[in-house]
Coordinates of C-alpha atoms and ligand atoms in Angstrom, one line a residue:
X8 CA 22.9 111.9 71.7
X9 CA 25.4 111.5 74.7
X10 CA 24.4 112.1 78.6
X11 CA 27.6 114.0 78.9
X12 CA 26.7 116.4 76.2
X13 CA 23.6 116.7 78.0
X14 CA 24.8 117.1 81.7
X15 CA 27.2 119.9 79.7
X16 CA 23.9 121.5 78.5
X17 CA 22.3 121.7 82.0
X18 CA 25.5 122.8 83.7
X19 CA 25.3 125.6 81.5
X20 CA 21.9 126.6 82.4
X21 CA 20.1 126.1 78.6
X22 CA 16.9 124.5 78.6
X23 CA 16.8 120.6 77.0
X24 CA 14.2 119.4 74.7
X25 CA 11.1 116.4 75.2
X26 CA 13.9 114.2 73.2
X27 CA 16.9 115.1 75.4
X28 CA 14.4 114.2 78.2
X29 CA 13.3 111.1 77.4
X30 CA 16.4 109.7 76.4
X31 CA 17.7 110.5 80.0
X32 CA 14.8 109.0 81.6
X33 CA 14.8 106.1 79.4
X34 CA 18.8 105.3 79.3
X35 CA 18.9 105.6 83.1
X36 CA 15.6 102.6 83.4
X37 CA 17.5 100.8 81.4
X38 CA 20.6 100.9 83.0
X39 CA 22.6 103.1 79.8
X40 CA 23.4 105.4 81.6
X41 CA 25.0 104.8 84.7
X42 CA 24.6 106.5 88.6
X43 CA 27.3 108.5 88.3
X44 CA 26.0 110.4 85.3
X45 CA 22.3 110.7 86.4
X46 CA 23.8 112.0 89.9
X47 CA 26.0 114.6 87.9
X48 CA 22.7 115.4 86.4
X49 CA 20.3 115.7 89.2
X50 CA 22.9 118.0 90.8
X51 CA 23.0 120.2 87.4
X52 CA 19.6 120.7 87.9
X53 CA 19.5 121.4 91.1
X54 CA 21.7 124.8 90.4
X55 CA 20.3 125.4 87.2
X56 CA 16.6 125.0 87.4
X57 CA 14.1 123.6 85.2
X58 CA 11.2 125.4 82.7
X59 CA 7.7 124.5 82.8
X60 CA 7.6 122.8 79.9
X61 CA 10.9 120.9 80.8
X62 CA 9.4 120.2 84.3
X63 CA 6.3 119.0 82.5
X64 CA 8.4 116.7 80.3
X65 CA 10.0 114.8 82.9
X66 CA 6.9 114.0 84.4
X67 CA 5.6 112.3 81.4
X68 CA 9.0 110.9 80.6
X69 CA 8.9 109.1 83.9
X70 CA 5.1 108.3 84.1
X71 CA 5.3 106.9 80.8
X72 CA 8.7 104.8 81.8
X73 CA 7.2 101.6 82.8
X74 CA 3.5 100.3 82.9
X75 CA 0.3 103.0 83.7
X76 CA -2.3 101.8 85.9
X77 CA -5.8 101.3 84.2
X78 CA -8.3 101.7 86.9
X79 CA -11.3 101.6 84.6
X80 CA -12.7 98.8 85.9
X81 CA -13.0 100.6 89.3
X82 CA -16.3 101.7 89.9
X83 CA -16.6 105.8 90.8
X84 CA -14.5 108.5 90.7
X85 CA -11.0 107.2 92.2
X86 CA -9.2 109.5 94.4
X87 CA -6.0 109.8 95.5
X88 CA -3.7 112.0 98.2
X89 CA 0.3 112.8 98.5
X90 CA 2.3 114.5 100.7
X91 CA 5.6 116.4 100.2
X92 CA 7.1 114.7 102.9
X93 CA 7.1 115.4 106.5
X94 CA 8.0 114.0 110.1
X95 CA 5.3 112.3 111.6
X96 CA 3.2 112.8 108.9
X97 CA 0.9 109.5 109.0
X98 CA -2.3 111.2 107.1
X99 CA -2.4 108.5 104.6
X100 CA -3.3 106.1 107.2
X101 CA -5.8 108.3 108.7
X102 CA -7.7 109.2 105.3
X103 CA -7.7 106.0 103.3
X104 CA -9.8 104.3 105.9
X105 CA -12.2 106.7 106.7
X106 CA -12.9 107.3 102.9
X107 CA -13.6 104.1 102.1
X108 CA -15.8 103.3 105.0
X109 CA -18.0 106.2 103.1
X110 CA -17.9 104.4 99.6
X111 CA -15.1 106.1 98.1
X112 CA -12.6 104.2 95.9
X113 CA -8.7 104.7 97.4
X114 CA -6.4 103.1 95.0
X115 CA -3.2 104.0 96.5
X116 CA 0.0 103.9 95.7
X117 CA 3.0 104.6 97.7
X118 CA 7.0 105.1 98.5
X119 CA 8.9 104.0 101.3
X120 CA 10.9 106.5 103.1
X121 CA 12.8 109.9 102.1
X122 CA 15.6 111.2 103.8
X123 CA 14.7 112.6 107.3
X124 CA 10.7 111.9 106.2
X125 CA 8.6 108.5 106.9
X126 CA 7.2 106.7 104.0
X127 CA 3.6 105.3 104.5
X128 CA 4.8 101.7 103.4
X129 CA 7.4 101.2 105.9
X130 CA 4.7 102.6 108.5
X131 CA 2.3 99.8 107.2
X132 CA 4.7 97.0 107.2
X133 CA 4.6 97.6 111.4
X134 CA 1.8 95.2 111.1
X135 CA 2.7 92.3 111.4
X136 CA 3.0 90.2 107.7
X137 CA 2.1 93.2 105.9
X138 CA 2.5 93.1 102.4
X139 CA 2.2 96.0 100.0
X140 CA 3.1 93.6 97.0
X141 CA 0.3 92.6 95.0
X142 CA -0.7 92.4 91.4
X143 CA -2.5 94.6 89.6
X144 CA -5.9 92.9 89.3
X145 CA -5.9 91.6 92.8
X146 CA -5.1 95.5 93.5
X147 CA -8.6 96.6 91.8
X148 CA -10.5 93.7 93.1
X149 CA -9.2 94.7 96.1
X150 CA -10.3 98.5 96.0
X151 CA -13.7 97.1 94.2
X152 CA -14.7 94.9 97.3
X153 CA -13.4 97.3 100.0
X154 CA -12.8 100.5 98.3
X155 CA -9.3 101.0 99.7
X156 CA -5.9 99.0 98.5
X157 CA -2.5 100.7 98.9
X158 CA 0.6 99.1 97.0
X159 CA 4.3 99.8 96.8
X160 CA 5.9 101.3 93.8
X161 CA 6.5 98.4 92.1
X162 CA 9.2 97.7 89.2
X163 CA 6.8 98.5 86.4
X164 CA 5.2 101.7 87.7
X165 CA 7.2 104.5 87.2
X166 CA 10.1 103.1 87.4
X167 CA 12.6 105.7 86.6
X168 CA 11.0 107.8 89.5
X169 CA 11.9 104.6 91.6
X170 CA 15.2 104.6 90.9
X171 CA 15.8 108.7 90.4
X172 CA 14.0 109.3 93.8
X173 CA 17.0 106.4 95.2
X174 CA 20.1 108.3 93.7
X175 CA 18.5 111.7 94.7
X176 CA 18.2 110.6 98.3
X177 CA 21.7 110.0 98.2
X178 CA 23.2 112.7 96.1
X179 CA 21.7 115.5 98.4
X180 CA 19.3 116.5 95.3
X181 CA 15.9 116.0 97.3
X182 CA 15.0 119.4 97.7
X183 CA 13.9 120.6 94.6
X184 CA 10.8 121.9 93.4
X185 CA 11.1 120.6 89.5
X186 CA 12.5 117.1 90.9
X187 CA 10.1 117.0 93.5
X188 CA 7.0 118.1 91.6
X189 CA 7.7 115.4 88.9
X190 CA 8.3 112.7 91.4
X191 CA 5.3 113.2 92.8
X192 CA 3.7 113.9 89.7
X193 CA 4.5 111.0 87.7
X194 CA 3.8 108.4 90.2
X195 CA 0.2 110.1 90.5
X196 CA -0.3 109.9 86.9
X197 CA 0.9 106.5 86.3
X198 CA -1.2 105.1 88.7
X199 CA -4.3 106.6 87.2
X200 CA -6.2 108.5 89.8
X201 CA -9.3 110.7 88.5
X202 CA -8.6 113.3 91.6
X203 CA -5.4 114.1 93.3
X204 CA -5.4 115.7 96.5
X205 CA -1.2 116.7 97.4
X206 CA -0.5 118.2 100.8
X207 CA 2.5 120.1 99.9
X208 CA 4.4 120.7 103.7
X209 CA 6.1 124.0 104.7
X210 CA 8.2 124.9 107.6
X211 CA 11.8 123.4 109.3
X212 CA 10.8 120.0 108.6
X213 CA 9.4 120.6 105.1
X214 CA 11.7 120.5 101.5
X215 CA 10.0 123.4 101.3
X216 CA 11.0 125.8 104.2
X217 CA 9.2 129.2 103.2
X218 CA 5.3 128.8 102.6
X219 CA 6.0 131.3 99.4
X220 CA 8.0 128.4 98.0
X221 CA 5.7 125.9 98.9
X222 CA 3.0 127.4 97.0
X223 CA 5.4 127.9 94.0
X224 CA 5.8 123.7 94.2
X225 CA 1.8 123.7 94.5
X226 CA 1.4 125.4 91.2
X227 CA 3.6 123.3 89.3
X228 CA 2.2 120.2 90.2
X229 CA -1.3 121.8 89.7
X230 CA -0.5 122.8 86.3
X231 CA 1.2 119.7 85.7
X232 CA -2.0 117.5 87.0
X233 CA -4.2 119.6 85.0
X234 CA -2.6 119.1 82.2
X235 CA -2.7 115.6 82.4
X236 CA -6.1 115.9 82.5
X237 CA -6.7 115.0 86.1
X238 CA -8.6 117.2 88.8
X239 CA -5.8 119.1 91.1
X240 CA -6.1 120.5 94.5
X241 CA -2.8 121.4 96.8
X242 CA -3.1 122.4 100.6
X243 CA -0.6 123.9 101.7
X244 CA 0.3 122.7 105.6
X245 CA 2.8 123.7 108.6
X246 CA 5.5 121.4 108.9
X247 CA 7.3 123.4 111.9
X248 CA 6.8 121.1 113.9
X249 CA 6.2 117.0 113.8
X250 CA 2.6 116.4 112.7
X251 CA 1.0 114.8 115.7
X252 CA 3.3 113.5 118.6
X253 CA 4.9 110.3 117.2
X254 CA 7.6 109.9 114.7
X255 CA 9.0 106.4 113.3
X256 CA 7.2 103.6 111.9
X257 CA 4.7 101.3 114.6
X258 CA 4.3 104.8 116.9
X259 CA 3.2 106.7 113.8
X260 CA 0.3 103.7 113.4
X261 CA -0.5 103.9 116.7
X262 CA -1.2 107.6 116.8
X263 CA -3.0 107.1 113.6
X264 CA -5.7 104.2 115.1
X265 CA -6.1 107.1 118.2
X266 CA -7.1 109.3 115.6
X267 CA -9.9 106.9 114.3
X268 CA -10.6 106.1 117.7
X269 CA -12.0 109.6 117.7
X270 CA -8.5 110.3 120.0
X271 CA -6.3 111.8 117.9
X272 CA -4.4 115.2 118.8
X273 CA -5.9 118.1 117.4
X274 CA -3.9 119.1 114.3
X275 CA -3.2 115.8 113.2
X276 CA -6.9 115.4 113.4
X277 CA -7.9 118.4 111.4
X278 CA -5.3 118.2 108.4
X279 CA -6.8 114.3 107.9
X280 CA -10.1 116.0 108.0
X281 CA -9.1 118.5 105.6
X282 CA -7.5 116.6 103.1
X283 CA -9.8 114.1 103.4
X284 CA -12.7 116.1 102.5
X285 CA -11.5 117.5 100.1
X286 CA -11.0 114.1 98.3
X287 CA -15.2 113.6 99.3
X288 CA -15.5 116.3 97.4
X289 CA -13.3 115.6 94.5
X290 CA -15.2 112.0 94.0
X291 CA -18.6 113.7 94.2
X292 CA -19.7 112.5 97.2
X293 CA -20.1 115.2 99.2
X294 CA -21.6 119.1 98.0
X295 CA -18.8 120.9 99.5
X296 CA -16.1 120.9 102.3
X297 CA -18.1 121.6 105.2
X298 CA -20.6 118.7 104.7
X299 CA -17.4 116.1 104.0
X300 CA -16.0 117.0 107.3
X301 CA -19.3 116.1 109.0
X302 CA -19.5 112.9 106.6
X303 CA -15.8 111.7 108.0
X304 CA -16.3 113.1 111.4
X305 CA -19.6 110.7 111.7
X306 CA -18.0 107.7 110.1
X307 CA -15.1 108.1 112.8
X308 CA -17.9 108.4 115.6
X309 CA -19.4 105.0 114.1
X310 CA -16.0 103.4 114.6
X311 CA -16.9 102.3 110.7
X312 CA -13.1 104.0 110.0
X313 CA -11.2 101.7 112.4
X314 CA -13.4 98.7 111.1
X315 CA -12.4 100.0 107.5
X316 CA -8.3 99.9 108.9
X317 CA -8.7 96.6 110.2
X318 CA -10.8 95.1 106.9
X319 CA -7.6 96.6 105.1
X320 CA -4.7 95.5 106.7
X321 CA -6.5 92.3 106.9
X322 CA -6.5 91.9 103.0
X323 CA -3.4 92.6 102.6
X324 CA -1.7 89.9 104.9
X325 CA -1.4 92.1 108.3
X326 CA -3.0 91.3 111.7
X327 CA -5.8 92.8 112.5
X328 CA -5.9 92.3 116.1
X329 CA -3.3 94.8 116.3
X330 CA -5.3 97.6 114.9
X331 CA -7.9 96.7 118.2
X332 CA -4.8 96.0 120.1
X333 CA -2.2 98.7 119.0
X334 CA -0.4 98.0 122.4
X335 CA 0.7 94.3 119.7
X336 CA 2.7 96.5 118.0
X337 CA 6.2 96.1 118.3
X338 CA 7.8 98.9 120.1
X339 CA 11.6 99.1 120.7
X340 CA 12.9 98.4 124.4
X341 CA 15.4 100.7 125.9
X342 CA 14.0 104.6 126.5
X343 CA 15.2 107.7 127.2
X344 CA 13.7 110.9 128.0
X345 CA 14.3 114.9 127.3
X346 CA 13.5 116.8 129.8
X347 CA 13.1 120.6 129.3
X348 CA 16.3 122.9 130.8
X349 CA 14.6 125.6 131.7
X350 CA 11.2 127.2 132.4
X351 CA 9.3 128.9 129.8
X352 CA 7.6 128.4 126.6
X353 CA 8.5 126.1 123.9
X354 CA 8.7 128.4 121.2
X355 CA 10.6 126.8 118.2
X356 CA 11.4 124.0 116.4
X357 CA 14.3 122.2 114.0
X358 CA 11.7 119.8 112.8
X359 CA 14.7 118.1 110.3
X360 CA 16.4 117.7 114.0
X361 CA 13.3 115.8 115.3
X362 CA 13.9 113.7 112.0
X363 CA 17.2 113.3 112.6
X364 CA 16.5 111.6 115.6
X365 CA 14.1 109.2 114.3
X366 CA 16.6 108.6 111.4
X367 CA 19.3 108.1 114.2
X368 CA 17.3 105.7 115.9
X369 CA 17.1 103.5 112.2
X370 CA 14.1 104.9 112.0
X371 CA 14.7 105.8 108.2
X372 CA 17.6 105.8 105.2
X373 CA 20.4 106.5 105.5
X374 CA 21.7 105.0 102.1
X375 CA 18.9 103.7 99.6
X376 CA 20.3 100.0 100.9
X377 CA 19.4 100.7 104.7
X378 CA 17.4 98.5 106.4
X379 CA 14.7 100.4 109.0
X380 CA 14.1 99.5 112.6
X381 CA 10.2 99.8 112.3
X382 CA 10.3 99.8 116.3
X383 CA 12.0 102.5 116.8
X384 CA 10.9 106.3 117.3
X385 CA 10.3 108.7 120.1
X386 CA 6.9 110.8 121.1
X387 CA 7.0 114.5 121.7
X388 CA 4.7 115.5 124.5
X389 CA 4.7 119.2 124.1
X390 CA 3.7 121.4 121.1
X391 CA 4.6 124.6 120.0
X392 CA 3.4 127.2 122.2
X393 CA 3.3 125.4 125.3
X394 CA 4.3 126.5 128.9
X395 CA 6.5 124.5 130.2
X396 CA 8.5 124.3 133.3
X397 CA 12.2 122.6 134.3
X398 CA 12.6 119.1 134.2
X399 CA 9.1 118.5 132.7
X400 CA 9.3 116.1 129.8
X401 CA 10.0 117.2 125.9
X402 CA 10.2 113.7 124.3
X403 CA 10.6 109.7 124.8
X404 CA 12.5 108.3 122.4
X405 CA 12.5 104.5 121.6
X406 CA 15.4 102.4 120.5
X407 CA 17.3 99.4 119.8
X408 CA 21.0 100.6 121.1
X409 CA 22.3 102.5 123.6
X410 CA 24.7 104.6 121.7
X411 CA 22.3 105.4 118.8
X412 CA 20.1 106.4 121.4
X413 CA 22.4 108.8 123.0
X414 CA 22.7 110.8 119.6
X415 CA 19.0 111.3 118.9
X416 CA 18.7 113.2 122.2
X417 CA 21.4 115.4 120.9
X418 CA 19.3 115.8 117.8
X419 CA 16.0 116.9 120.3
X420 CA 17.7 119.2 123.0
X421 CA 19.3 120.8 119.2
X422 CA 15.7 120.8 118.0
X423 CA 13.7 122.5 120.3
X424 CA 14.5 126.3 122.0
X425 CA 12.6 127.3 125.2
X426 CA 11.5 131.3 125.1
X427 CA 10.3 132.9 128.3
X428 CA 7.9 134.8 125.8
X429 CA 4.6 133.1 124.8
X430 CA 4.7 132.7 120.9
X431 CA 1.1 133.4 118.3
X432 CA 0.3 130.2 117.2
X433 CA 0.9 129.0 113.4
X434 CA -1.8 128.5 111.0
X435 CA -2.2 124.8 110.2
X436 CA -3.3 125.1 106.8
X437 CA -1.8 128.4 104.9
X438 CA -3.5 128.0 101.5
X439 CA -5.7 125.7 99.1
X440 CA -4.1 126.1 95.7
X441 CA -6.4 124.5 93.0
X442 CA -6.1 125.4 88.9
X443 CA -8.0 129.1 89.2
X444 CA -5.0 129.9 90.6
X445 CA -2.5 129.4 88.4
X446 CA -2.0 132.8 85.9
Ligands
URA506 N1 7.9 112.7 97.8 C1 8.1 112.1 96.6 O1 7.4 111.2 96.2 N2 9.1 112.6 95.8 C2 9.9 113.6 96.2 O2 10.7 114.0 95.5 C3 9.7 114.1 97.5 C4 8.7 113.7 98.3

């Protein structure tokens, strides 16, 4: 078999067997075939597609590249959440916590970040001596004393999605529902989760833009989780806007401890609920959704969840203090603000501008070899809908340099348009997608 033959067979649009597969996912772990090949190939498939059953091999392929996680000797049904990507989207750190002050095992796994989206490692490593590197049976006793451990992807877990999801950040391949579905997929599986709850984002800030094609990425990784023998639920969520009102690393943690503080901003609040319960649910802990929200909404009101945070980041090397504290965390020094231009009604929004900015800032990747600026970031006051009147403030944004400061408000004034016409609110959460609906 040669990769070129292959690319050649993709270019052309004809479908590739479980071998081909394989032998693409294994040459590029091992370093056979090079970058420029697997790039070549990534875009291939970008333009050609992928079947089912192709879609469904890749997944394996890459689960099955490098070590699987056993978490049989974790007591209870082990859950586990994803999301598609989004700005300001610091769920994970909301949800993790509050679950397993209730008992529930989170063995988590996660990825830094994506193109214009955050990554919930680099948002942990804002506390101080952080470390998300741990091995794997300090990682179960971990989740068995606590119920909640979160590690990186490390070398031996999937480790051609590591380096696949690093060349497709690069090579302008991110945004595709095959690539994307067995990305997530095969991290999921590898690291052995009974129930998988994925938040699959739609809107300007979303890989997915419409919520039609956010569903269609829902299915497939239902179907694929299914058949992998593992209990599948997709919610489908608005990403029009940033999630919250922070975006970059320390300011997304800080919004997240307001939220267990019982302070968190209203849709923020409800999609952690959401997602959240529907893991309660999933691990048998709770009879149905209703009951899990009043389970997490109670452990919140105990302060239990922001004990549960601390405990956490506390095992794993951080300081704790600045979950009690968050004012410890490290915030960058220089400001600017965006004020609004007109009066009116803020009444749309570039999300992947808004990410731009934080990206701008060194908030995130530009190259897979990009260091971030965990400090930097910038809060958006105002939310979708909102009257709001000349020279009232849009955003403060957070950095390190003057110059790279000066872009991202470019990036915010391009993001948002002010209407003189009020505008109907968007749903938060368009559909639950679980395996009765797949035909
Ligand atoms: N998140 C992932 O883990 N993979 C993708 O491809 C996109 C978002």
């Amino acid at each position: 078999m040669r990769m070129y033959d292959l690319i050649e067979k993709k270019k052309c649009g004809h479908e590739l067997s479980k071998e081909e597969i394989y032998y693409i996912v294994n040459g590029f772990t091992n370093g056979d075939i090079p970058d420029y090949q697997m790039s070549a190939f990534l875009m291939a498939v970008y333009f050609q597609n992928m079947t089912m059953e192709e879609t469904v091999n890749l997944t394996m392929a890459m689960a099955e590249s490098g070590d699987t996680l056993d978490l049989s000797a974790i007591e209870g049904i082990k859950v586990d959440k994803h999301s598609t990507g989004g700005v300001g989207d610091k769920t994970s750190l909301i949800i993790g916590p509050m679950l397993a002050a209730l008992g529930v095992p989170v063995a988590k796994m996660s990825g830094r970040g994506l193109g214009h989206t955050g990554g919930t490692i680099d948002k942990l490593e804002s506390f101080t001596g952080f470390s998300t590197v741990m091995p794997e049976k300090e990682f179960i006793k971990q989740v068995n004393d606590i119920h909640f451990a979160l590690v990186g992807q490390t070398a031996n877990l999937a480790p051609a999605d590591k380096k696949i999801y690093a060349l497709r950040d690069v090579t302008a391949t991110v945004n595709h529902k095959s690539l994307i579905a067995s990305s997530i997929m095969s991290k999921k599986i590898a690291a052995g989760a009974d129930v998988i709850v994925l938040d699959v984002k739609t809107g300007t800030g979303a890989f997915m833009e419409t919520v039609d094609e956010a569903i269609e990425l829902a299915k497939i990784m239902v179907s694929i989780g299914t058949m992998a023998g593992r209990e599948t639920i997709a919610i489908i969520s608005d990403m029009n806007e940033p999630l919250g009102h922070n975006v970059g690393n320390a300011l997304e943690v800080k919004e997240a401890i307001e939220v267990l503080n019982g302070k968190g901003e209203e849709r923020l609040t409800k999609l952690s609920l959401t997602l959240a319960a529907y893991m309660l649910v999933g691990s048998k802990k709770a009879e149905n959704v209703e009951n899990a929200e009043q389970m997490l909404n109670d452990v919140i009101k105990s302060g239990k969840a922001l004990d549960k945070l601390a405990e956490f980041v506390s095992c794993q090397g951080g300081d704790e203090q600045q979950v009690f504290n968050p004012d410890k965390l490290t915030i960058a020094s220089k400001e600017r603000k965006v004020s609004a231009w007109d009066d009116g009604y803020l009444a749309a929004c570039d999300n992947k501008e808004v990410g731009k900015a934080s990206l701008a800032l060194g908030g995130g990747r530009e190259t897979k070899e990009s260091e971030v600026d965990l400090s930097v970031g910038l809060i958006v006051h105002k939310k979708l809908g909102d009257k709001i009147k000349k020279g009232e403030l849009i955003a403060t944004l957070y950095g390190n340099s003057d110059d790279k400061l000066d872009e991202a408000v470019k990036c915010i004034e391009h993001a948002y348009t002010i209407k003189n016409t009020p505008i109907k609110e968007t749903p938060l959460i368009k559909a639950v997608i679980t395996k009765d609906d797949l035909s």
